[in-house]
Amino acid sequence: MNLLPPLVFCALAVCCGAAPPRQPASGPSPLLPLSCNSSYVLDIADFILQDINRDRKDGYVLSLNRVSDAREHRQEAGLGSLFYFTLDVLETGCHVLSRRSWKDCGVRILHESVYGQCKAVFYVNKARRIFYLPAYNCTLRLVSRSEISMMCPDCPSSSPYDLSDPRFLETATESLAKYNQKSPSKQYSLVKITKTSSQWVFGPAYFVEYLIKESPCTKSQASSCTLQPSNSEPVGICHGSLSEQDSEKSVSVTCEFFKSQAPTPRGENSTVNQRPTNLSKVEEPQQKNTSPTNSSAKAVPKGSVQYLPDLDDKPDGSQGQDPVEAFPLQLDLTTNPQGEPLDVSFLFLEPMEEKPVVLPFPSKEQRSAECPGPAQKDNPLILPP
Ligand SMILES: *[C@@H]1O[C@H](CO)[C@@H](O)[C@H](O)[C@H]1NC(C)=O
Ligand SMILES: *[C@@H]1O[C@H](CO)[C@@H](O)[C@H](O)[C@H]1NC(C)=O
Ligand SMILES: *[C@@H]1O[C@H](CO)[C@@H](O)[C@H](O)[C@H]1NC(C)=O
């Protein structure tokens, strides 16, 4: 009587053997929910954030506040895993051009916080020592000014990208002039303002952060210099302030220079394949002699960081908007529920016929019960929905 089930099994095996390989079909999702506080997940989150920060040319280094969701899709043998991560992030005080690691950068104080979320698809093939970020997207928003002014009416009001007040430009030019005056020879010019805020103390006070580049003129040439500025890269960032009290102006400035002034174009020193892997505690690499590929031109991730306006600036009526809709963040490499092959063959030394399968980005409904992980800063004002 027990003969029937094995027969059914055989039939299934025959049928499925003939079918095209790797069909997740409509069965349980192949995405494994991972605990958001495990060191395995935190290590991968660190890699992802390093790659995102390295890819960016604008804005400030993002640091990890907490892992919101983490899934692993184990691929066919030898093909490693694709990870789908959602990270809650906070802006730090380091500009991305400083190329500092996010772990070495402090986050901004609460009333100047910029918080947000990143989604990332990350490919790991430990056996071949490949760590590759094919895609990411982040959405950032300034902490609600109305909430902050309720808690702290005297705090500076941050308006990170509001240049409408000409006093900000004045603060930048006057503070840079002061810096140039003190500089023995080299002179610098303004590239752009990257952050602004203002505060009323005994009078108005304006604060700006701005990128500078080397001016072709030296101090001795001063105003007679007619050399055209070259298209040089920003070499540093300055913090300037201008305050007024009893019609007396006071200007202050500090500047910090970036270590590597021309950031290496990604690719020449791509991280692909070169990670000093501490993931190896999970599984020892089997082939240690795989040398890095040099076809990294294609290894540039595709992604963007979107800045949303302060929620307070929304026209009336949108306050009650669904918080998730008010925080749009999308990352879909495919819409096909069966998935699509992801071309990573350029990461391999030898021709690879098999390709990992990428699926639509999972919604957070089926995330692990151990997600989100604990937050570094758990103020609800700076946690995305
Ligand atoms: C997260 O992990 C750390 C270190 O393993 C542990 O000390 C902490 O209690 C964990 N937090 C939660 C919320 O599980
Ligand atoms: C890549 O980095 C290494 C060590 O950091 C350095 O020695 C090498 O010159 C760099 N290569 C390129 C092409 O920048
Ligand atoms: C990333 O976000 C932008 C909107 O900011 C969107 O147009 C784009 O399709 C997203 N990328 C992916 C791969 O979904």
XYZ file of C-alpha atoms in Angstrom, residues 44 48 140 166 177 226 241 245 252-253 293 312 345 356 372 379:
16
model
C 27.100 42.606 4.947
C 26.850 47.657 1.378
C 16.643 60.879 2.779
C 21.352 85.498 0.162
C 37.769 85.435 2.186
C 43.248 86.732 -14.540
C 29.535 81.304 10.176
C 25.108 91.692 17.092
C 34.457 82.450 11.638
C 35.832 79.704 9.445
C 39.434 40.502 -12.172
C 6.446 70.256 7.115
C 29.798 37.118 -15.615
C 22.294 34.139 -10.348
C 14.279 45.561 12.469
C 14.301 58.513 18.414
